[in-house]
Coordinates of C-alpha atoms and ligand atoms in Angstrom, one line a residue:
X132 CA 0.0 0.0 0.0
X133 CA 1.3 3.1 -1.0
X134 CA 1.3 5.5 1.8
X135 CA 2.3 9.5 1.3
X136 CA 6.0 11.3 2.1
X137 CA 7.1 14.7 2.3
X138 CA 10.4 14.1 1.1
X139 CA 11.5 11.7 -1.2
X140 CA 14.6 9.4 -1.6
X141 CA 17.3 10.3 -3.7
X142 CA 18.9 6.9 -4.3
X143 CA 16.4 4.1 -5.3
X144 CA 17.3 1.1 -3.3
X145 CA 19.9 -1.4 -5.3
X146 CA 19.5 1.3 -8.2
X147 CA 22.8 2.7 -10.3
X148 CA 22.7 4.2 -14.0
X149 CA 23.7 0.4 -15.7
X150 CA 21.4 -1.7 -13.4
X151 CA 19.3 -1.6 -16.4
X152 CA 21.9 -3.8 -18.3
X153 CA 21.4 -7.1 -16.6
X154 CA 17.9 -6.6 -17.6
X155 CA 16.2 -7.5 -21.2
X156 CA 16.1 -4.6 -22.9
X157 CA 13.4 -4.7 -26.0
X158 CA 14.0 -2.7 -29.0
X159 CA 17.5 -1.9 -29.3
X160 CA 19.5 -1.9 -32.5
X161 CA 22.1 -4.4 -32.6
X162 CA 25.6 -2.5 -33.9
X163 CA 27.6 -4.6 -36.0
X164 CA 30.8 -3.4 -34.7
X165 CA 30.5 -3.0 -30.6
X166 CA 33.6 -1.7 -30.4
X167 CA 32.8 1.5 -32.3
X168 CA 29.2 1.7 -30.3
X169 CA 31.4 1.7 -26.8
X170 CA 33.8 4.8 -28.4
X171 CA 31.2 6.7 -29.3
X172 CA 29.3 6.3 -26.0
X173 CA 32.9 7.5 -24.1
X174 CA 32.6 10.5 -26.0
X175 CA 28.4 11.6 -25.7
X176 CA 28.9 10.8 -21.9
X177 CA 31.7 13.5 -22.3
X178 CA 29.3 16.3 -23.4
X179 CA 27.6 18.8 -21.6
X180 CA 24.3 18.1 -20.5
X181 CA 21.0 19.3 -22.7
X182 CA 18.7 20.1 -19.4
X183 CA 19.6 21.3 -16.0
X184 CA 18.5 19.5 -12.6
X185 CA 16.8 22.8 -11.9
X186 CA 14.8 23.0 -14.1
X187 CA 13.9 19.1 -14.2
X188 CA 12.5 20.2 -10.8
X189 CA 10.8 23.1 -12.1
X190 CA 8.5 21.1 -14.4
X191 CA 8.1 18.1 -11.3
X192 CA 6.6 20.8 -9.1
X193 CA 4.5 21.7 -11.9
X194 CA 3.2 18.5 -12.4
X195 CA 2.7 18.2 -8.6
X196 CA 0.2 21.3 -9.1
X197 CA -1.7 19.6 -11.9
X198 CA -2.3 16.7 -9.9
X199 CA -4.0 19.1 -7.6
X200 CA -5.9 20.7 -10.1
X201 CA -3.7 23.5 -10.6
X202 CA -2.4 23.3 -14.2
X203 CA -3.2 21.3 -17.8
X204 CA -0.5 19.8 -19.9
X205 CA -0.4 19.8 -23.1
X206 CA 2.4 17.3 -24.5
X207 CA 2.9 17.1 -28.0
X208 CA 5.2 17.2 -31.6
X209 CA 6.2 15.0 -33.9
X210 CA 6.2 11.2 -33.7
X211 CA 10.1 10.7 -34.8
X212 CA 11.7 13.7 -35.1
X213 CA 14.2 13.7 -38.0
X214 CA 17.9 15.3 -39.2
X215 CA 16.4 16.7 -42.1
X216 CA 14.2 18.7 -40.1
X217 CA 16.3 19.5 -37.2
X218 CA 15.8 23.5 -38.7
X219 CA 14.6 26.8 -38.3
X220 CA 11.7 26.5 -40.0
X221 CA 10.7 22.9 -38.6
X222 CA 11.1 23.9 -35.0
X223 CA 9.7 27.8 -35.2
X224 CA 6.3 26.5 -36.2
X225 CA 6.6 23.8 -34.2
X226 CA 7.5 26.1 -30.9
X227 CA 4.1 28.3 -32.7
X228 CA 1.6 26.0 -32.7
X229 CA 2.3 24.7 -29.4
X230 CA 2.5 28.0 -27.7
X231 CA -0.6 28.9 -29.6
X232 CA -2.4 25.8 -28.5
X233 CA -1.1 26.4 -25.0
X234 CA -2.4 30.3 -24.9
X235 CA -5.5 28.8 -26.7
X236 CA -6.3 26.3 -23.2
X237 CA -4.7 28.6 -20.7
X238 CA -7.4 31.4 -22.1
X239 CA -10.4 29.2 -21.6
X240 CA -9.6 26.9 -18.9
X241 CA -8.1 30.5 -16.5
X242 CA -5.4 28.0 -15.1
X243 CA -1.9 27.7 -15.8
X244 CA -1.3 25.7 -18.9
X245 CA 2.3 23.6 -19.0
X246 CA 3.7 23.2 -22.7
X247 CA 5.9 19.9 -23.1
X248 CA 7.1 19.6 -26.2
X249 CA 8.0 15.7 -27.8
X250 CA 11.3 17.8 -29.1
X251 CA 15.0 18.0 -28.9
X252 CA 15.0 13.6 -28.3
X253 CA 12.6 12.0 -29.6
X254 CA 15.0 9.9 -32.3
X255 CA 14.2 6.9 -31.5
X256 CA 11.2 4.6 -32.8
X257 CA 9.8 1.0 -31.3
X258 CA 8.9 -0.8 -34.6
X259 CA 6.6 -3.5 -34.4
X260 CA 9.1 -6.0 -36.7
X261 CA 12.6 -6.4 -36.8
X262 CA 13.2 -6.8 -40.2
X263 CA 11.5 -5.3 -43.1
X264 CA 11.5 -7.3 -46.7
X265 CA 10.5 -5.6 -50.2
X266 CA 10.6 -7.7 -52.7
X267 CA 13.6 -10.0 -52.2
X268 CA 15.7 -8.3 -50.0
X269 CA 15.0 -8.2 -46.0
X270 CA 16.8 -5.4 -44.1
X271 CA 17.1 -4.2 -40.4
X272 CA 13.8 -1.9 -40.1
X273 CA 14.1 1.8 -40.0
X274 CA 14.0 2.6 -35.7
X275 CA 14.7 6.1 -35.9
X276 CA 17.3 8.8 -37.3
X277 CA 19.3 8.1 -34.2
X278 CA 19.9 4.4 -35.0
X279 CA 19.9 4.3 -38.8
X280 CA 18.5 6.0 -42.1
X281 CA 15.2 5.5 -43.3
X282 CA 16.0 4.6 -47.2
X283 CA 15.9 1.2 -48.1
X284 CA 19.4 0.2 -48.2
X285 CA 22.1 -1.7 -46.5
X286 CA 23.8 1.0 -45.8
X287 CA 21.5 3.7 -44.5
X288 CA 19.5 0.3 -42.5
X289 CA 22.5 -0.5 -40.9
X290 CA 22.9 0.8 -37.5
X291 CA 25.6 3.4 -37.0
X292 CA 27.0 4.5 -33.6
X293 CA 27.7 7.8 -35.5
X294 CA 23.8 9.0 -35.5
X295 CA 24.3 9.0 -31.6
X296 CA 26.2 12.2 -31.8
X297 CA 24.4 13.3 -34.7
X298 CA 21.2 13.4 -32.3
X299 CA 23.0 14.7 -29.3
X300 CA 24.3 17.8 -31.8
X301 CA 20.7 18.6 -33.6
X302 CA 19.2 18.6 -30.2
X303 CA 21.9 20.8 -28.7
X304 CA 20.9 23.2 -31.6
X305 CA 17.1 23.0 -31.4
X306 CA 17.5 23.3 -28.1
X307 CA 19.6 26.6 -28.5
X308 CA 17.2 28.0 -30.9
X309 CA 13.6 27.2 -28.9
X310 CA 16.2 29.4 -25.7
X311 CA 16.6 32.2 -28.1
X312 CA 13.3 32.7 -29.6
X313 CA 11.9 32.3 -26.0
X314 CA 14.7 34.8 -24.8
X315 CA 13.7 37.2 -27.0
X316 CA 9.7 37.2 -27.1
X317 CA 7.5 34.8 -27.7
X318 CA 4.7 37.5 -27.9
X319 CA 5.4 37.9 -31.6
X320 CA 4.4 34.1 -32.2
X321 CA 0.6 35.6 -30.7
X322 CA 0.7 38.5 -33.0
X323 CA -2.4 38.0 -35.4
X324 CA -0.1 38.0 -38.2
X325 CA 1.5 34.5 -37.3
X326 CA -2.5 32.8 -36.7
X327 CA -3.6 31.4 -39.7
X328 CA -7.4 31.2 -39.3
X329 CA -9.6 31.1 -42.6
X330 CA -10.5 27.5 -41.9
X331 CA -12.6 28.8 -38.8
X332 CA -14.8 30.6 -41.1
X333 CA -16.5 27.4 -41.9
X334 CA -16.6 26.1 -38.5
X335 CA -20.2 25.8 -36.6
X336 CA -18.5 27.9 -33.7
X337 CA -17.0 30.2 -35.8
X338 CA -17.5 33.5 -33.6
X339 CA -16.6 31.4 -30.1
X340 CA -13.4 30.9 -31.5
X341 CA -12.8 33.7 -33.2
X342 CA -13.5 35.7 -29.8
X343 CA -11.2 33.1 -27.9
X344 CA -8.3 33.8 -30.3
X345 CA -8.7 37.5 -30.1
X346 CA -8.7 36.9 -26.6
X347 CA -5.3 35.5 -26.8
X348 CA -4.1 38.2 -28.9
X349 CA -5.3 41.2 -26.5
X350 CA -3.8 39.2 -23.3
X351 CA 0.1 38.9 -25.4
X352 CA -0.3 42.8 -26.5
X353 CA -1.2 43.6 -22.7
X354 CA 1.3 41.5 -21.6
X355 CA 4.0 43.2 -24.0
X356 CA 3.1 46.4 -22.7
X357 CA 4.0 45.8 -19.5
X358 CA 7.5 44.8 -20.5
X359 CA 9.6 44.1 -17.8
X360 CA 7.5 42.8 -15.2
X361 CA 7.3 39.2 -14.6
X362 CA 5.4 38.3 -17.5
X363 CA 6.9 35.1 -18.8
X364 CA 5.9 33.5 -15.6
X365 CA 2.7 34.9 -15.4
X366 CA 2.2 33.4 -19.1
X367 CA 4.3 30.3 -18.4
X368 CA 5.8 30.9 -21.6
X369 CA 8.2 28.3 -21.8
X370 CA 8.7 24.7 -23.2
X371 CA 9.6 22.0 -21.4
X372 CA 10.7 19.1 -23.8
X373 CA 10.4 15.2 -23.6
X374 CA 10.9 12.1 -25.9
X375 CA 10.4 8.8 -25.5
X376 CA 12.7 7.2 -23.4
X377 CA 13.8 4.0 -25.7
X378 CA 17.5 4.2 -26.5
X379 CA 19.0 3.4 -23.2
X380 CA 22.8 3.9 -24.5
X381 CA 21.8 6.9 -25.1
X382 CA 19.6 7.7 -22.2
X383 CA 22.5 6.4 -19.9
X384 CA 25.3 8.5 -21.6
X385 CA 23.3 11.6 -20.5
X386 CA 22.4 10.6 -16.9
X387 CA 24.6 12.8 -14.5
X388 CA 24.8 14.1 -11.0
X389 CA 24.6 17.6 -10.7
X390 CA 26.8 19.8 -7.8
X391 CA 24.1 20.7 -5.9
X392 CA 21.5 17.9 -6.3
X393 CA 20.8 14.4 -4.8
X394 CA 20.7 11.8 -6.7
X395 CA 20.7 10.9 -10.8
X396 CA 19.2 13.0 -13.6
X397 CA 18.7 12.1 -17.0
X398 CA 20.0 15.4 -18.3
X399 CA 18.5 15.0 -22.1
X400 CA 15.4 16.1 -21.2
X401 CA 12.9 17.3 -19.0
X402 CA 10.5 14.6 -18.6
X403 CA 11.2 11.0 -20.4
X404 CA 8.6 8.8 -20.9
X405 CA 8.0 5.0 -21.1
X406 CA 6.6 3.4 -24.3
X407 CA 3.4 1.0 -24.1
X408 CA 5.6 -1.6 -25.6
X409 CA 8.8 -0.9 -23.4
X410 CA 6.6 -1.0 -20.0
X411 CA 7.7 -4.5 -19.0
X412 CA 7.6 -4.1 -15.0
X413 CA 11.0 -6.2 -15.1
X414 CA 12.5 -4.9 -18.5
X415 CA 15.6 -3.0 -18.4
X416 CA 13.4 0.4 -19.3
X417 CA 11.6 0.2 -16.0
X418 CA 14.8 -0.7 -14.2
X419 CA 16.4 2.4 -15.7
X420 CA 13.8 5.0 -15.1
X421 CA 13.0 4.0 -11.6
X422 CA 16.5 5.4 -10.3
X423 CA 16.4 8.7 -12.4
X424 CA 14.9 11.8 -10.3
X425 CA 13.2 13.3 -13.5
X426 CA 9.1 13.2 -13.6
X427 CA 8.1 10.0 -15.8
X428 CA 5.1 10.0 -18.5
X429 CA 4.7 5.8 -18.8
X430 CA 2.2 4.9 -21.7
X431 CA -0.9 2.9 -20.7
X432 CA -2.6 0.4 -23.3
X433 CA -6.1 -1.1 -22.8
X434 CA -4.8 -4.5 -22.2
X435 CA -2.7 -3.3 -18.9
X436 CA -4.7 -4.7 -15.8
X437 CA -5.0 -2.9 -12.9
X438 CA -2.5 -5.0 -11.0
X439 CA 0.0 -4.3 -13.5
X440 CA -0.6 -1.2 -13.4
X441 CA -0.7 -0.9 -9.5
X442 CA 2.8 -2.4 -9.6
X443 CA 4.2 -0.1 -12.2
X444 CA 3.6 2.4 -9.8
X445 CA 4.9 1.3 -7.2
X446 CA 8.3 0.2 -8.7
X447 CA 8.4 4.2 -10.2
X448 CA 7.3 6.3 -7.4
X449 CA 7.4 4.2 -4.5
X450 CA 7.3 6.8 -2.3
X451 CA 4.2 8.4 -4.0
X452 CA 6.2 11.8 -4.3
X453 CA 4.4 14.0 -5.9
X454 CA 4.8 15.5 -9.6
X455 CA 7.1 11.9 -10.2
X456 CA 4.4 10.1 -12.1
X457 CA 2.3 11.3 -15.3
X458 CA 0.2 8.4 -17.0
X459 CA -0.8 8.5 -20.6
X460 CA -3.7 5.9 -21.5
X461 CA -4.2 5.2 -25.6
X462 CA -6.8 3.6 -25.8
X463 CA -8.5 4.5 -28.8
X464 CA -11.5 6.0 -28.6
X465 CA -13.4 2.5 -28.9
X466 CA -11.6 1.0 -25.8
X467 CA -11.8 3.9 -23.1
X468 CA -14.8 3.4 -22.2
X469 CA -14.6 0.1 -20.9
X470 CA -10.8 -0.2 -20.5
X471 CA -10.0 2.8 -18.5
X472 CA -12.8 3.0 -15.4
X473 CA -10.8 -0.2 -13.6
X474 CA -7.6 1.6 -13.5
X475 CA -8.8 4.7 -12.4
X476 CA -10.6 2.4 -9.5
X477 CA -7.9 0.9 -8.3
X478 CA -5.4 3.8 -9.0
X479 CA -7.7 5.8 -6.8
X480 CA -8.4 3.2 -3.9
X481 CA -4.7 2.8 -4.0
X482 CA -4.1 6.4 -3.0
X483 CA -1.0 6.9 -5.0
X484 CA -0.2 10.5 -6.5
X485 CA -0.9 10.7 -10.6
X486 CA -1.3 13.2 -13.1
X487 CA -4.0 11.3 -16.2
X488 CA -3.1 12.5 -19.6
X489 CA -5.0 11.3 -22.9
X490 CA -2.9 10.0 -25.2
X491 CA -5.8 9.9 -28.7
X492 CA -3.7 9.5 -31.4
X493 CA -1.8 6.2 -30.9
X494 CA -5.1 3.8 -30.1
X495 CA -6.8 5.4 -33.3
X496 CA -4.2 4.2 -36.3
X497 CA -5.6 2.9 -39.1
X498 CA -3.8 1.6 -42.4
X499 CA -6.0 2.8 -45.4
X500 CA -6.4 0.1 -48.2
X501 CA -3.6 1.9 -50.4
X502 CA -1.2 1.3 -47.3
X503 CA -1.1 4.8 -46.5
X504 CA -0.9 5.0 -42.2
X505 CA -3.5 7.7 -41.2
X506 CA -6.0 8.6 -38.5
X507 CA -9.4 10.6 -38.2
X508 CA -10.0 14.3 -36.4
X509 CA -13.1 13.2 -35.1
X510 CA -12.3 9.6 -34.1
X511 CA -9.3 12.1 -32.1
X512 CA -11.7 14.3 -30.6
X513 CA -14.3 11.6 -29.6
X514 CA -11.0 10.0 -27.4
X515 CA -11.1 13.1 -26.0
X516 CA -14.6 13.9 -25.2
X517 CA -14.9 10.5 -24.0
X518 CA -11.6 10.6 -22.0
X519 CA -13.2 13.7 -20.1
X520 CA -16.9 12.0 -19.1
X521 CA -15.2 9.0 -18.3
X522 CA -12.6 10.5 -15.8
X523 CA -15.5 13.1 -14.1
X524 CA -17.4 10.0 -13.6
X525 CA -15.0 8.1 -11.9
X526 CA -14.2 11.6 -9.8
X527 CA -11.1 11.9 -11.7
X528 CA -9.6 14.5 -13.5
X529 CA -8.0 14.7 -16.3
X530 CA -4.9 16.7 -16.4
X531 CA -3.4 17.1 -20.1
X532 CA -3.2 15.8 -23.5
X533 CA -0.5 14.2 -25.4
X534 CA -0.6 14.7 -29.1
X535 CA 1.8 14.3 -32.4
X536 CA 1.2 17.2 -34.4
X537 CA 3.0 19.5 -36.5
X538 CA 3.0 23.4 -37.2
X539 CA 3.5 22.6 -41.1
X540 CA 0.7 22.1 -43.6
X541 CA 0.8 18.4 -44.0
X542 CA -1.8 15.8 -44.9
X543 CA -1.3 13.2 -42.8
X544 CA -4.9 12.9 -40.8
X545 CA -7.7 13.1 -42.4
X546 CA -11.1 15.5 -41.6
X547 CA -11.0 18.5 -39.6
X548 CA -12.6 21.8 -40.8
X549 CA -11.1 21.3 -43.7
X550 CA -12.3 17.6 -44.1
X551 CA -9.1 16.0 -45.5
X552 CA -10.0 12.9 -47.4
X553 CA -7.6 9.9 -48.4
X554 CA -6.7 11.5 -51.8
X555 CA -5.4 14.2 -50.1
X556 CA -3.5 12.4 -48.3
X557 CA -0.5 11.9 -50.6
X558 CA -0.4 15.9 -51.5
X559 CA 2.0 16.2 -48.4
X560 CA 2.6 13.6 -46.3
X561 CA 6.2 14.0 -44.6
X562 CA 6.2 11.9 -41.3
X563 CA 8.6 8.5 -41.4
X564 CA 6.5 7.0 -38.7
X565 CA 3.3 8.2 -37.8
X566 CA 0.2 10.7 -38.8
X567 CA 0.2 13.9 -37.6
X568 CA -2.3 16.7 -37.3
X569 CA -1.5 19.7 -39.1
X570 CA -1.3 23.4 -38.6
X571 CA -4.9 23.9 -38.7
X572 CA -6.4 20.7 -37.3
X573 CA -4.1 21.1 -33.9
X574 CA -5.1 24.5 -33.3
X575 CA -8.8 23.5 -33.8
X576 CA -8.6 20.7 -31.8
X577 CA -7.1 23.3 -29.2
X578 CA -10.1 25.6 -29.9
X579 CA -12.6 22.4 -29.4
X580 CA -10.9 21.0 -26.4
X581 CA -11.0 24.9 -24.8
X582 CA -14.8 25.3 -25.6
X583 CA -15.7 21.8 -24.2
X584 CA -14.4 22.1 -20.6
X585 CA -16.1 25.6 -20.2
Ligands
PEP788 C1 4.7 7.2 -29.6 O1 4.3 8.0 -28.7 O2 5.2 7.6 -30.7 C2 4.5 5.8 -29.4 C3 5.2 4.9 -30.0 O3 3.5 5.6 -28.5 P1 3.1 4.2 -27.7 O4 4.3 3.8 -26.9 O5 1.9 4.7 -26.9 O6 2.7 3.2 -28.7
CO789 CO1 3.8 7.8 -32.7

């Protein structure tokens, strides 16, 4: 029985940064030359860290106040982020539509409103095969631009210790850039110039969210004018980032101790998560997250049982300190309904401390007949809507969203105001992995999520 502590422990019992080792450890690459893997691992352990401790605990105490009630997440980006993209443009309308979505909520629900971004890590893939075959030839499938390339080759398929620096050095840089647009105003990303809105004209609640976007614009302009005060705080205008946690080389090259701090960071990021598929109570992914002091996300499937679930907990935040644990079900919106009321029973009876955060894109994948990967708007938002009755029924709340989106004009998802349909689908269709809502479709769902809760 979980039982609640003021403080917390800084060293999990029997825990250090390569327990995870004598553990299985699912979807890793296997590097044809070892030697070369261990060299370049010497060398990413020798560079400085991405995050600070500090601020790690920042975002933990923020979580804490969400759990309360006090705050709404919204998590979100691309599935795989890629080296082709690591740029200006890619990450500017990225940082836009987030911070747009996140003024969007924070106007409506009058609470502070906690960007994390899945940027500046998230490299790394689970694939659902080892091996992919065309024709032929069967190669080592694509797991991410941190592992190998995504062509169809030997060579780019082969997995190359080399991509490990690679990532560390385009999340260095789109970490540097997110710091200096942020350093020097993010009010110009709320100026009306930067909200493309034409789509709304067609919308049934057209003037609702028209008047909530103005609203955003008149509170950035006020908030500009008084230049000087303590305005970013007031706005929380700042982005936390996260990424799956999945490449534990990787992860482990960047855990540290800070002068100052107890205990073990994972200084790549703010707030790691766990994959549904990487979950395994005694898999090397648990193992290695338990000891880290950074808040955890872990991804919840409809097939985990309450017990499970109960004991995933308990291994992760044993001493139910607050902020430490964030829980994202995907479900798909067919699923929730009857999958997530037994785990928010017996999370509830068990007393332990959790933020809930709806995960509605990964449960609602479908593969179209010409094999294009996509997923509907509405089947999205119906996650959603559900996701809320279902938690305020079961007196409990949900605290955030997580969502892979992008703040380019793609067609990966179909519907929305603009009611993409399959043959648009191929127009612009970038993502190596999975759909993702566009531009337009993010900020409406945004606008929608806003006008439900109020
Ligand atoms: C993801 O978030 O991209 C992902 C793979 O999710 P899940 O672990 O929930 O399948
Ligand atoms: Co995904």
């Amino acid at each position: 029985m979980l039982t609640t502590h003021k403080h917390f422990q800084a060293n999990a019992t029997g825990w250090t940064p390569d327990t995870w080792r004598s553990r299985t450890a699912l979807h890793q690459p296997v590097y044809p030359c070892p030697t070369e893997l261990q060299h370049t691992l010497q060398r990413l352990a020798q560079r400085p860290a991405l995050v600070s401790a500090g601020k790690i605990l920042q975002l933990k105490t923020l979580i804490a106040q969400a759990q309360d009630g006090q705050g709404f997440i919204l998590q979100g980006g691309d599935c795989a982020e890629s080296f082709d993209h690591c740029s200006r443009e890619t990450t500017a309308s990225q940082v836009k539509v987030l911070q747009q979505m996140t003024q969007v909520l924070m106007q409506r629900l009058q609470m502070p409103v906690i960007c994390l971004a899945r940027l500046a890590g998230q490299y790394a893939k689970p694939r659902s095969s080892d091996s992919e075959t065309l024709g032929q030839e069967t190669l080592p499938v694509y797991r991410g631009d941190i592992v190998n390339g995504s062509t169809f080759s030997p060579q780019e398929r082969r997995a190359d210790p080399q991509r490990l620096l690679q990532a560390y050095s385009c999340c260095a840089s789109t970490l540097g850039f997110v710091r200096a647009l942020y350093e020097t105003g993010i009010d110009d990303l709320l100026k009306p110039a930067h909200w493309s809105t034409a789509w709304i004209d067609t919308h049934p609640e057209k003037a609702a969210f028209h008047r909530t976007i103005q609203g955003v614009q008149h509170t950035a302009q006020f908030m500009a004018a008084l230049a000087g005060s303590d305005t970013d705080r007031f706005l929380h205008r700042e982005t936390f980032v996260s990424h799956e946690a999945l490449l534990l080389d990787y992860e482990h090259a960047l855990t540290r101790q800070e002068p100052g701090f107890d205990g073990w960071f994972n200084l790549s990021t703010h707030f790691p998560w766990i994959g549904k598929r990487t979950a395994d109570l005694e898999g090397a992914h648990v193992e290695y997250c338990r000891g880290i002091r950074n808040p955890l996300g872990v991804k919840v499937g409809a097939e985990v049982s309450p017990d499970a679930l109960l004991a995933l907990i308990e291994r992760l935040n044993p001493h139910n300190e607050p902020g430490r644990l964030t829980l994202i079900h995907r479900m798909g919106a067919d699923q929730l309904r009857k999958a997530l009321p037994p785990l928010l029973n017996a999370v509830t009876r068990s007393g332990a401390k959790v933020l809930w955060l709806c995960d509605p894109m990964h449960g609602n994948t479908e593969t179209l007949a010409c094999g294009t990967k996509t997923r509907r708007f509405e089947q999205i938002m119906g996650e959603i809507e559900v996701a809320f009755s279902v938690h305020r029924e079961h007196g409990t709340r949900l605290g955030g969203l997580h969502l892979e989106l992008t703040g380019e004009h793609v067609t990966e998802c179909l519907g929305g105001a603009r009611n993409l349909q399959p043959e648009d689908l191929s127009r612009r269709y970038l993502s190596k992995v999975d759909p993702r809502l566009n531009y337009e479709q993010a900020l409406e769902l945004a606008l929608r999520v806003a006008h439900l809760t109020h």
